[in-house]
Short mmCIF file of C-alpha atoms in Angstrom, two decimals:
data_model
loop_
_atom_site.label_atom_id
_atom_site.label_comp_id
_atom_site.label_asym_id
_atom_site.label_seq_id
_atom_site.Cartn_x
_atom_site.Cartn_y
_atom_site.Cartn_z
CA MET A 16 186.18 41.26 42.88
CA ILE A 17 189.51 43.40 42.32
CA ALA A 18 192.30 41.89 39.96
CA LEU A 19 195.46 43.37 38.81
CA GLU A 20 197.34 41.58 36.06
CA GLY A 21 200.84 42.61 35.33
CA VAL A 22 200.33 46.28 36.11
CA ALA A 23 202.84 48.98 35.70
CA ALA A 24 202.27 52.47 36.67
CA ARG A 25 204.31 55.40 37.32
CA ARG A 26 203.84 58.69 39.53
CA ALA A 27 207.48 60.38 39.83
CA PRO A 28 209.40 59.58 41.70
CA LEU A 29 207.52 56.03 42.25
CA ALA A 30 207.34 53.21 39.67
CA MET A 31 205.51 50.09 39.88
CA SER A 32 205.73 47.08 37.63
CA GLY A 33 204.46 43.71 36.99
CA LEU A 34 201.97 43.90 40.08
CA THR A 35 199.64 40.80 39.87
CA LEU A 36 197.24 40.88 42.80
CA SER A 37 193.63 40.17 43.67
CA TRP A 38 191.31 40.88 46.45
CA SER A 39 187.88 39.51 47.40
CA PRO A 40 185.22 40.75 49.77
CA GLY A 41 186.65 41.81 53.13
CA VAL A 42 188.86 44.79 54.48
CA HIS A 43 192.50 44.67 53.12
CA ALA A 44 195.35 46.91 54.07
CA LEU A 45 198.00 48.28 51.74
CA LEU A 46 200.69 48.98 54.28
CA GLY A 47 203.21 51.57 53.40
CA GLY A 48 204.00 55.42 53.37
CA PRO A 49 203.01 57.82 50.66
CA GLU A 50 206.36 57.08 48.74
CA ASP A 51 205.54 53.10 48.60
CA GLY A 52 202.54 53.32 46.23
CA GLY A 53 199.56 52.54 48.33
CA ALA A 54 197.68 55.82 47.30
CA LEU A 55 198.70 55.04 43.65
CA LEU A 56 197.23 51.65 43.75
CA LEU A 57 193.92 52.96 45.27
CA ALA A 58 193.98 55.49 42.28
CA ILE A 59 194.72 52.81 39.68
CA VAL A 60 191.87 50.42 41.18
CA GLY A 61 189.49 53.38 41.36
CA GLY A 62 190.20 54.29 37.45
CA ARG A 63 191.60 57.67 38.45
CA GLU A 64 195.13 56.71 37.20
CA ARG A 65 195.68 54.81 34.14
CA PRO A 66 198.21 52.04 34.27
CA ARG A 67 201.14 52.17 31.87
CA ALA A 68 200.71 48.51 31.24
CA GLY A 69 198.78 45.45 32.45
CA ARG A 70 194.94 44.94 33.14
CA VAL A 71 192.76 46.09 36.00
CA ARG A 72 189.37 44.36 36.54
CA VAL A 73 187.01 45.77 39.17
CA LEU A 74 183.47 44.06 39.72
CA GLU A 75 183.96 42.32 36.37
CA GLY A 76 184.84 45.46 34.27
CA ALA A 77 187.23 48.14 33.82
CA PRO A 78 187.19 50.64 36.74
CA THR A 79 186.17 53.28 34.08
CA ASP A 80 183.23 51.51 32.73
CA ASP A 81 179.84 53.29 33.18
CA HIS A 82 178.43 50.55 35.08
CA VAL A 83 181.42 50.04 37.55
CA ARG A 84 182.32 53.46 38.24
CA PRO A 85 179.31 54.35 40.52
CA ARG A 86 179.88 51.32 42.49
CA ILE A 87 183.31 52.37 43.51
CA GLY A 88 183.64 54.63 46.64
CA TRP A 89 186.89 56.43 46.67
CA VAL A 90 188.02 58.62 49.66
CA PRO A 91 191.49 60.11 49.23
CA LEU A 92 193.14 62.34 51.90
CA GLU A 93 191.37 65.44 50.19
CA PRO A 94 188.17 64.17 48.86
CA ALA A 95 186.28 66.25 46.25
CA LEU A 96 182.82 67.26 47.33
CA PRO A 97 180.35 69.79 45.82
CA ASP A 98 181.21 72.75 47.39
CA ALA A 99 178.12 74.89 46.58
CA LEU A 100 175.64 72.23 48.09
CA ARG A 101 174.60 71.69 51.46
CA VAL A 102 175.85 68.33 53.01
CA GLY A 103 172.37 66.77 52.91
CA GLU A 104 172.02 67.91 49.15
CA ALA A 105 175.42 66.51 48.34
CA LEU A 106 174.27 63.02 49.53
CA THR A 107 171.04 63.28 47.90
CA VAL A 108 172.99 63.97 44.54
CA ALA A 109 175.42 61.28 45.19
CA ALA A 110 172.62 58.78 45.69
CA ARG A 111 171.05 59.87 42.45
CA VAL A 112 174.31 59.65 40.44
CA ARG A 113 175.07 56.22 41.93
CA GLY A 114 171.43 55.09 40.92
CA GLU A 115 170.29 54.50 44.59
CA PRO A 116 166.79 55.07 45.97
CA ALA A 117 166.56 58.12 47.94
CA ARG A 118 167.19 58.07 51.72
CA ASP A 119 167.33 60.52 54.52
CA PRO A 120 170.86 62.00 54.41
CA ALA A 121 170.94 62.46 58.04
CA GLU A 122 170.09 59.03 58.57
CA ARG A 123 173.42 58.07 56.40
CA LEU A 124 175.47 60.59 58.29
CA ALA A 125 174.37 59.27 61.60
CA ALA A 126 176.39 55.99 60.66
CA LEU A 127 179.41 58.01 61.59
CA GLY A 128 177.88 60.13 64.14
CA ILE A 129 178.02 63.16 62.18
CA GLU A 130 174.19 63.81 61.26
CA ALA A 131 174.56 67.42 62.66
CA LEU A 132 176.48 68.31 59.46
CA ALA A 133 173.48 67.63 57.06
CA PRO A 134 172.42 71.24 56.81
CA ARG A 135 175.89 72.65 56.71
CA ARG A 136 177.15 74.13 53.33
CA VAL A 137 180.03 72.07 52.02
CA ARG A 138 182.22 74.95 51.43
CA GLY A 139 182.15 75.78 55.22
CA LEU A 140 183.30 72.29 56.45
CA SER A 141 186.67 71.80 58.07
CA PRO A 142 188.90 69.45 56.28
CA GLU A 143 188.21 66.82 58.96
CA GLU A 144 184.51 67.12 58.56
CA ARG A 145 184.92 66.85 54.72
CA ARG A 146 186.92 63.66 54.98
CA ALA A 147 184.08 62.30 57.30
CA VAL A 148 181.28 63.28 55.01
CA ALA A 149 183.01 61.72 51.91
CA LEU A 150 183.51 58.55 54.19
CA ALA A 151 180.04 58.30 55.25
CA GLU A 152 178.79 59.00 51.62
CA ALA A 153 180.90 55.95 50.50
CA VAL A 154 180.36 53.60 53.33
CA THR A 155 176.52 54.10 53.49
CA SER A 156 176.03 53.80 49.77
CA THR A 157 174.02 50.86 48.79
CA SER A 158 175.46 50.41 45.31
CA VAL A 159 179.17 50.96 46.19
CA ARG A 160 180.72 47.38 46.25
CA VAL A 161 184.43 48.43 46.41
CA LEU A 162 185.58 51.07 48.82
CA LEU A 163 189.04 52.68 48.34
CA LEU A 164 190.23 54.46 51.41
CA HIS A 165 193.40 56.34 51.94
CA GLU A 166 194.18 56.62 55.75
CA PRO A 167 190.40 56.36 56.74
CA ARG A 168 191.19 57.37 60.42
CA VAL A 169 193.63 60.13 59.80
CA GLY A 170 192.35 63.91 59.74
CA ILE A 171 188.96 62.67 60.20
CA ASP A 172 186.31 64.48 62.39
CA PRO A 173 186.57 63.06 66.01
CA ARG A 174 182.88 62.05 66.21
CA ALA A 175 183.45 59.69 63.23
CA GLU A 176 186.81 58.33 64.06
CA PRO A 177 185.70 55.71 66.54
CA ARG A 178 182.74 54.45 64.33
CA VAL A 179 185.02 53.87 61.18
CA ALA A 180 186.20 50.31 61.92
CA ASP A 181 182.81 48.99 62.71
CA ALA A 182 181.26 50.61 59.63
CA LEU A 183 184.00 49.17 57.35
CA ARG A 184 183.61 45.61 58.88
CA ALA A 185 179.86 45.98 58.33
CA ARG A 186 180.41 46.71 54.76
CA ALA A 187 182.86 43.82 54.57
CA ARG A 188 180.25 41.52 56.08
CA ASP A 189 177.91 42.86 53.41
CA GLY A 190 180.18 41.47 50.49
CA ALA A 191 182.05 44.87 49.81
CA THR A 192 185.76 44.78 49.19
CA VAL A 193 187.47 47.41 51.22
CA LEU A 194 191.09 48.63 50.35
CA VAL A 195 192.75 50.55 53.12
CA ALA A 196 196.09 52.43 52.24
CA THR A 197 197.86 53.32 55.57
CA ALA A 198 201.34 53.88 56.93
CA SER A 199 200.31 52.64 60.28
CA VAL A 200 200.85 49.12 61.20
CA ARG A 201 198.58 49.46 64.01
CA GLU A 202 195.78 50.79 61.95
CA ALA A 203 196.30 48.19 59.24
CA GLY A 204 196.12 45.46 62.16
CA GLU A 205 192.91 47.15 63.85
CA LEU A 206 190.89 47.70 60.47
CA ALA A 207 192.00 44.89 57.85
CA ASP A 208 191.72 41.24 57.60
CA ASP A 209 195.05 40.98 55.94
CA MET A 210 197.77 43.38 54.81
CA LEU A 211 200.04 43.85 51.90
CA VAL A 212 203.40 45.30 52.74
CA LEU A 213 204.48 47.73 50.03
CA ARG A 214 208.20 49.42 49.62
CA ALA A 215 208.89 51.89 46.95
CA GLY A 216 206.16 50.51 44.55
CA ALA A 217 207.03 46.68 45.28
CA VAL A 218 205.10 44.21 47.38
CA VAL A 219 207.61 43.08 50.03
CA GLY A 220 205.33 40.62 51.95
CA HIS A 221 201.61 39.61 52.87
CA ALA A 222 200.24 38.72 56.28
CA ALA A 223 196.98 38.05 57.87
CA SER A 224 197.76 40.12 61.08
CA ILE A 225 200.24 42.20 62.92
CA GLU A 226 201.01 38.93 64.87
CA ALA A 227 201.86 37.07 61.84
CA LEU A 228 203.70 39.71 60.37
CA ALA A 229 205.80 40.31 63.70
CA GLY A 230 206.13 36.45 63.94
CA GLY A 231 208.41 36.78 60.95
CA ALA A 232 211.14 38.69 62.56
CA ARG A 233 213.19 37.66 65.54
CA ASP A 234 212.25 40.92 67.65
CA ALA A 235 209.45 42.44 66.03
CA ALA A 236 206.92 42.41 69.08
CA ARG A 237 207.64 45.03 71.61
CA LEU A 238 206.53 45.27 75.35
CA VAL A 239 206.68 48.77 76.82
CA VAL A 240 206.31 48.94 80.95
CA VAL A 241 206.34 52.13 82.84
CA CYS A 242 207.16 51.23 86.27
CA SER A 243 208.28 52.42 89.67
CA ASP A 244 211.70 50.58 89.57
CA PRO A 245 212.90 49.91 85.82
CA ARG A 246 216.29 48.66 86.94
CA ALA A 247 214.64 45.77 89.00
CA LEU A 248 212.19 45.08 86.16
CA LEU A 249 215.27 44.91 83.72
CA ALA A 250 216.92 42.44 85.81
CA THR A 251 213.92 40.04 86.16
CA LEU A 252 212.94 40.38 82.42
CA ALA A 253 216.63 39.39 81.35
CA ARG A 254 215.82 35.97 82.85
CA GLU A 255 212.68 35.47 80.49
CA ALA A 256 213.49 33.21 77.63
CA GLU A 257 210.97 35.01 75.35
CA VAL A 258 212.80 38.22 75.68
CA GLU A 259 215.27 38.65 72.94
CA ALA A 260 216.36 42.37 73.75
CA LEU A 261 215.98 44.70 76.43
CA ALA A 262 216.46 48.56 76.73
CA ARG A 263 215.47 51.43 78.85
CA ARG A 264 213.57 54.54 77.19
CA ASP A 265 212.70 57.54 79.19
CA GLY A 266 211.92 55.83 82.36
CA SER A 267 210.29 52.90 80.74
CA VAL A 268 211.45 49.34 79.99
CA VAL A 269 211.32 48.11 76.51
CA ALA A 270 211.39 44.42 75.84
CA ARG A 271 211.51 42.81 72.43
CA GLY A 272 210.73 39.35 71.16
CA ARG A 273 209.18 37.35 68.45
CA ASP A 274 205.60 36.48 69.89
CA PRO A 275 203.62 39.48 71.35
CA VAL A 276 201.55 37.13 73.37
CA ALA A 277 204.38 35.25 74.93
CA LEU A 278 206.20 38.24 75.59
CA ALA A 279 203.16 39.90 77.40
CA LYS A 280 203.00 36.77 79.62
CA ALA A 281 206.72 37.04 80.22
CA GLY A 282 206.46 40.71 81.27
CA ALA A 283 203.49 39.91 83.66
CA ARG A 284 205.78 37.13 85.25
CA ALA A 285 208.74 39.55 85.54
CA ILE A 286 206.70 42.35 87.14
CA LEU A 287 205.39 39.95 89.80
CA GLU A 288 208.68 38.67 90.43
CA ALA A 289 210.25 42.10 90.68
CA GLY A 290 207.38 43.55 92.78
CA VAL A 291 207.39 46.71 91.03
CA ASP A 292 204.32 49.12 90.77
CA VAL A 293 203.13 49.47 87.27
CA ALA A 294 201.90 52.59 85.66
CA GLU A 295 201.55 51.54 82.24
CA MET A 296 202.14 48.24 80.34
CA ARG A 297 201.36 47.99 76.65
CA ILE A 298 202.51 46.04 73.48
CA GLU A 299 203.46 48.25 70.62
CA ALA A 300 202.77 47.31 67.17
CA PRO A 301 206.06 47.24 64.88
CA THR A 302 206.92 50.29 63.14
CA LEU A 303 206.43 50.46 59.43
CA ASP A 304 210.04 49.89 58.84
CA GLU A 305 210.08 46.80 61.29
CA ALA A 306 206.96 45.52 59.66
CA ARG A 307 209.04 45.59 56.04
CA ALA A 308 211.83 43.97 57.68
CA ALA A 309 209.55 41.36 59.04
CA ALA A 310 207.87 40.83 55.83
CA ALA A 311 211.11 40.52 53.77
CA PHE A 312 212.31 38.10 56.37
CA ALA A 313 209.37 35.85 56.35
CA ALA A 314 209.54 36.11 52.40
CA THR A 315 213.26 34.97 52.53
CA ALA A 316 212.58 32.29 54.97
CA ALA A 317 209.66 30.99 52.69
CA GLY A 318 212.22 30.54 50.03
CA GLY A 319 211.40 33.46 47.64
CA ALA A 320 209.61 36.67 46.80
CA PRO A 321 206.31 37.08 48.17
CA MET B 14 170.71 64.63 34.34
CA GLY B 15 168.94 66.64 36.86
CA ALA B 16 171.20 65.70 39.48
CA LEU B 17 174.34 66.63 37.63
CA ALA B 18 172.77 69.98 36.96
CA ARG B 19 172.20 70.74 40.59
CA LEU B 20 175.95 71.58 41.42
CA PRO B 21 176.55 74.06 38.59
CA LEU B 22 173.09 75.79 39.25
CA ALA B 23 174.08 75.86 43.10
CA ARG B 24 177.22 77.51 42.20
CA LEU B 25 175.59 80.13 39.93
CA VAL B 26 172.81 81.17 42.21
CA ARG B 27 174.30 80.71 45.67
CA THR B 28 177.67 82.35 45.16
CA PRO B 29 177.50 85.97 46.00
CA ARG B 30 180.48 87.33 44.22
CA PRO B 31 179.76 86.09 40.78
CA LEU B 32 176.05 87.08 41.27
CA LEU B 33 177.37 90.74 41.81
CA VAL B 34 179.44 90.68 38.92
CA VAL B 35 176.60 89.61 36.59
CA ALA B 36 174.35 92.26 38.26
CA ALA B 37 176.84 94.84 37.69
CA TRP B 38 177.29 93.97 33.90
CA CYS B 39 173.32 94.23 33.66
CA ALA B 40 173.51 97.40 35.43
CA VAL B 41 176.24 98.63 33.06
CA ALA B 42 173.91 97.78 29.96
CA VAL B 43 170.95 99.39 31.41
CA ALA B 44 172.95 102.75 32.05
CA PHE B 45 174.04 102.77 28.44
CA ALA B 46 170.48 102.27 27.33
CA LEU B 47 169.35 105.10 29.75
CA LEU B 48 172.00 107.23 28.30
CA ALA B 49 170.92 106.63 24.74
CA ARG B 50 167.31 107.30 25.67
CA SER B 51 168.21 110.56 27.47
CA GLY B 52 170.16 111.73 24.50
CA GLY B 53 167.13 111.34 22.34
CA ALA B 54 169.07 109.44 19.67
CA ALA B 55 166.82 108.31 16.60
CA HIS B 56 168.62 104.96 16.65
CA GLY B 57 169.03 104.66 20.37
CA ALA B 58 168.38 100.86 20.72
CA ASP B 59 170.77 100.12 17.82
CA HIS B 60 173.63 102.24 19.36
CA ALA B 61 173.01 100.68 22.86
CA LEU B 62 172.90 97.24 21.47
CA VAL B 63 175.73 97.30 18.95
CA GLY B 64 177.96 99.35 21.49
CA ALA B 65 177.75 98.70 25.09
CA TYR B 66 175.59 95.33 25.03
CA GLY B 67 177.19 93.67 22.14
CA ALA B 68 180.73 94.80 22.39
CA LEU B 69 181.15 94.78 26.16
CA VAL B 70 178.37 93.40 28.31
CA LEU B 71 177.38 90.04 26.75
CA PRO B 72 180.98 88.81 26.40
CA LEU B 73 181.69 89.75 29.93
CA LEU B 74 178.50 88.44 31.10
CA ALA B 75 179.05 85.15 29.45
CA TYR B 76 182.57 85.24 31.18
CA ALA B 77 181.21 85.81 34.44
CA VAL B 78 178.51 83.18 34.25
CA VAL B 79 181.00 80.46 32.80
CA GLY B 80 183.38 81.51 35.59
CA ALA B 81 180.68 81.00 38.23
CA THR B 82 179.23 77.84 37.09
CA LEU B 83 182.77 76.25 37.00
CA ASP B 84 183.65 77.78 40.35
CA ALA B 85 186.55 79.41 38.61
CA ARG B 86 188.17 76.18 37.77
CA SER B 87 188.97 74.18 34.71
CA LEU B 88 186.07 72.56 33.05
CA ALA B 89 187.16 68.97 33.88
CA ALA B 90 188.05 70.07 37.55
CA SER B 91 184.65 71.61 38.12
CA GLY B 92 183.18 68.32 37.69
CA VAL B 93 185.41 66.26 39.72
CA PRO B 94 182.96 66.14 42.94
CA LEU B 95 180.40 64.56 40.70
CA VAL B 96 182.81 62.22 38.96
CA ALA B 97 183.88 60.97 42.34
CA PHE B 98 180.35 59.86 42.95
CA GLY B 99 180.69 57.72 39.87
CA ALA B 100 179.20 60.21 37.10
CA ALA B 101 180.63 59.90 33.61
CA PRO B 102 182.98 62.59 33.12
CA THR B 103 181.55 63.23 29.51
CA ARG B 104 178.06 63.82 30.98
CA VAL B 105 179.13 65.86 33.92
CA ALA B 106 181.09 68.26 31.53
CA GLY B 107 178.16 68.35 28.97
CA VAL B 108 175.53 69.19 31.84
CA THR B 109 177.66 71.90 33.37
CA LEU B 110 178.22 73.43 30.00
CA ALA B 111 174.48 73.28 29.25
CA VAL B 112 173.78 75.00 32.31
CA ALA B 113 176.17 77.91 31.73
CA ALA B 114 174.90 78.00 28.15
CA ALA B 115 171.24 78.24 29.28
CA ALA B 116 172.02 80.88 31.85
CA THR B 117 173.86 82.99 29.56
CA ALA B 118 171.17 82.53 26.84
CA LEU B 119 168.46 83.53 29.19
CA LEU B 120 170.49 86.43 30.71
CA GLY B 121 171.53 87.63 27.41
CA ALA B 122 168.07 87.48 25.94
CA LEU B 123 166.32 89.36 28.83
CA LEU B 124 168.98 92.11 29.05
CA ALA B 125 169.15 92.52 25.30
CA CYS B 126 165.36 92.84 25.39
CA ALA B 127 165.52 95.31 28.37
CA VAL B 128 168.04 97.48 26.57
CA ALA B 129 166.12 97.62 23.31
CA VAL B 130 162.86 98.73 25.15
CA ILE B 131 164.78 101.30 27.23
CA ALA B 132 166.81 102.82 24.57
CA HIS B 133 164.29 102.56 21.83
CA GLY B 134 164.54 105.66 19.45
CA SER B 135 161.97 107.02 16.82
CA SER B 136 163.90 105.42 13.89
CA ASP B 137 164.39 102.16 15.49
CA PRO B 138 162.18 99.32 14.08
CA PRO B 139 158.61 98.74 15.76
CA LEU B 140 159.30 98.23 19.65
CA ALA B 141 157.92 94.73 19.76
CA ARG B 142 159.78 93.42 16.84
CA ASP B 143 162.86 95.03 18.04
CA ALA B 144 162.83 93.51 21.39
CA LEU B 145 161.96 90.12 20.15
CA VAL B 146 164.85 90.12 17.52
CA SER B 147 167.25 91.57 20.15
CA ALA B 148 166.52 88.86 22.53
CA TYR B 149 166.89 86.09 20.08
CA ALA B 150 170.31 87.75 19.10
CA GLY B 151 171.31 87.97 22.73
CA ALA B 152 170.17 84.34 23.45
CA LEU B 153 172.11 83.06 20.38
CA GLY B 154 175.12 85.12 21.23
CA GLY B 155 174.95 84.32 25.05
CA ALA B 156 175.00 80.49 24.31
CA ALA B 157 177.70 80.68 21.77
CA TYR B 158 179.79 82.89 24.23
CA ALA B 159 179.22 80.17 27.04
CA SER B 160 180.59 77.41 24.77
CA TRP B 161 183.46 79.61 23.70
CA PHE B 162 184.56 80.37 27.14
CA ALA B 163 183.79 76.80 28.38
CA LEU B 164 186.39 75.73 25.66
CA GLY B 165 188.73 78.23 26.98
CA ALA B 166 188.20 76.80 30.49
CA SER B 167 189.35 73.43 29.35
CA PHE B 168 192.82 74.72 29.02
CA GLY B 169 195.13 75.54 31.95
CA ARG B 170 195.04 73.93 35.40
CA ARG B 171 192.55 76.64 36.64
CA GLY B 172 190.92 77.12 33.17
CA GLY B 173 193.02 80.01 32.33
CA GLY B 174 192.35 79.72 28.65
CA ARG B 175 189.06 81.42 29.38
CA ALA B 176 190.78 84.70 29.62
CA VAL B 177 192.83 83.87 26.49
CA LEU B 178 189.54 83.38 24.54
CA LEU B 179 188.33 86.65 25.82
CA VAL B 180 191.24 88.67 24.25
CA VAL B 181 191.08 86.42 21.24
CA ASP B 182 187.42 87.36 20.65
CA TRP B 183 188.09 91.05 21.42
CA VAL B 184 191.18 91.14 19.02
CA LEU B 185 190.05 88.76 16.15
CA GLY B 186 186.35 89.73 16.25
CA ALA B 187 187.14 93.60 15.85
CA THR B 188 189.02 93.11 12.66
CA GLY B 189 185.87 92.61 10.43
CA GLY B 190 188.03 90.39 8.27
CA ALA B 191 188.11 86.46 7.77
CA ALA B 192 189.61 85.80 11.25
CA ALA B 193 186.60 87.52 12.69
CA LEU B 194 184.29 84.82 11.48
CA VAL B 195 185.69 82.23 14.04
CA THR B 196 184.66 84.50 16.96
CA PRO B 197 181.28 85.01 18.31
CA ARG B 198 181.84 88.75 18.52
CA ALA B 199 181.48 89.54 14.80
CA HIS B 200 178.34 87.43 14.50
CA VAL B 201 176.56 88.88 17.51
CA GLN B 202 177.36 92.46 16.28
CA ASN B 203 175.75 91.49 12.81
CA LEU B 204 172.64 90.21 14.29
CA LEU B 205 172.34 93.21 16.54
CA GLY B 206 172.62 95.56 13.57
CA GLY B 207 176.24 96.27 13.53
CA VAL B 208 178.75 95.78 10.52
CA PRO B 209 178.49 92.38 9.07
CA PRO B 210 181.76 90.71 8.80
CA LEU B 211 182.56 89.95 5.15
CA GLY B 212 179.17 91.23 4.26
CA LEU B 213 177.58 88.14 5.71
CA SER B 214 173.84 87.99 6.04
CA GLU B 215 172.13 87.93 9.43
CA ARG B 216 171.05 84.20 8.92
CA ALA B 217 174.71 83.40 7.96
CA SER B 218 175.94 84.94 11.14
CA ALA B 219 173.23 83.12 13.10
CA THR B 220 174.24 79.78 11.65
CA GLY B 221 177.83 81.05 12.35
CA LEU B 222 176.98 81.27 15.96
CA VAL B 223 175.36 77.85 16.17
CA VAL B 224 178.41 76.34 14.42
CA ILE B 225 180.78 77.99 16.85
CA GLY B 226 178.72 77.13 19.94
CA ALA B 227 178.28 73.44 18.97
CA VAL B 228 182.03 73.06 17.83
CA CYS B 229 183.25 74.71 21.10
CA ALA B 230 180.93 72.70 23.30
CA LEU B 231 182.01 69.34 21.87
CA TRP B 232 185.66 70.14 21.83
CA ALA B 233 185.50 71.35 25.51
CA VAL B 234 183.47 68.22 26.56
CA ARG B 235 185.83 66.03 24.87
CA ARG B 236 188.85 67.65 26.30
CA ALA B 237 187.24 67.52 29.93
CA ALA B 238 186.28 63.90 29.54
CA SER B 239 189.93 63.11 28.60
CA GLY B 240 190.83 64.42 32.04
CA ARG B 241 192.93 67.16 30.62
CA SER B 242 193.41 70.21 32.85
CA SER B 243 191.59 68.41 35.71
CA ALA B 244 194.16 69.33 38.40
#
């Protein structure tokens, strides 16, 4: 559905070259910060940025082809909406431009819980509401088959935020290809079926999940426990084989290991053994840098570049 | 096409500030026409049309209408919300420009007609004919000016070329020489009864306005479609 062949692009100071990638229907994450090229990749796939070299194919055509363009839904951090129209009118115009049958705009907005915005002027919306409206338009469009979303749950109306993941999965089940550019490993894990790890315009790894990503590094999984007696818990955790590193952080205990599930079990055993009262216990997703390190480690272990 | 026209139309009729500017320029034209009438000038309509209307009001009215239609952005940037929904940039720019041209032509025609009727003097041509010819000149001039300023709006990140072309029209159009032929001003003045540039006939000036309008429109749409000045 989306294929890049030997694509090179530049948006100073970022440069990409020789990217050959493809995505089929599903939700896919491009994991990396703004300086890593996720947003640039979305712009290239969406036809908003022209690659310097290589070929981009989307839905069997170029992204700028007249028959392809209306089937791409692109939601950048600051989406452009028709300011002078009301939200409902904007959705009606969008449907006509995309060649869809007319539908009740409030019904479409209800998919993200923002139907109350329908009679409002676009010009009067907050940036969070604008993002939610743009996302609702793209997600509920019947003709859109490729969704390109930059940080879909960041800076978005709080009514819409909890519904984004379900809406994206529903579109993926419907046969759409959803690309999500995000700097959050947790976000990538929660939203996407797989993730591509980017660093400074290069692909440093590919993983099916956070666990798979974390499994590539010795201590990428992290267990955080806030308890009544951190010193006692540290002592019992130190005896667990799955725990590779231990530390105290602001009154909590942080244990690191390779496998998050095994780490959680070890934590539970240690808590019972130490007899401490637990206020909070959570597995933290790896940071972006840890994810990159894990991806690079996995690639090296596999015997070459990803 | 209708869907693409909704945004520029809404900008034009729903934004209070440009509407006030347009109303102000219309008021200026009517005021000059009333002055000519109260002065009892034998060629009152000619004076009001060539002086205030053709030289001042019509260009500034077109400038304001184009600015409102584009939401004071460049031609390419003004269409970005519709391009984001999948519309072709060429079509968006073309429809936006058509809305601006139609609105300016309509306003220009109505205002020219009103000025001709209000300021009509004893030595002016018959009222009905004068009003009709004035409306025709106003419509043609308005449409040409809209294309002229739309081309200007395709230069600069915020369409600042619009102001440059306003000055160019003012300066070159007033020379009466060969350079004036490339500006709408010289031809509009000729159609409204002013001094013809290089002795051109009214028919030649009408053709000149059509050519200026068409060339500017095509050039502007082409620039907008190529994404220039879309920031």
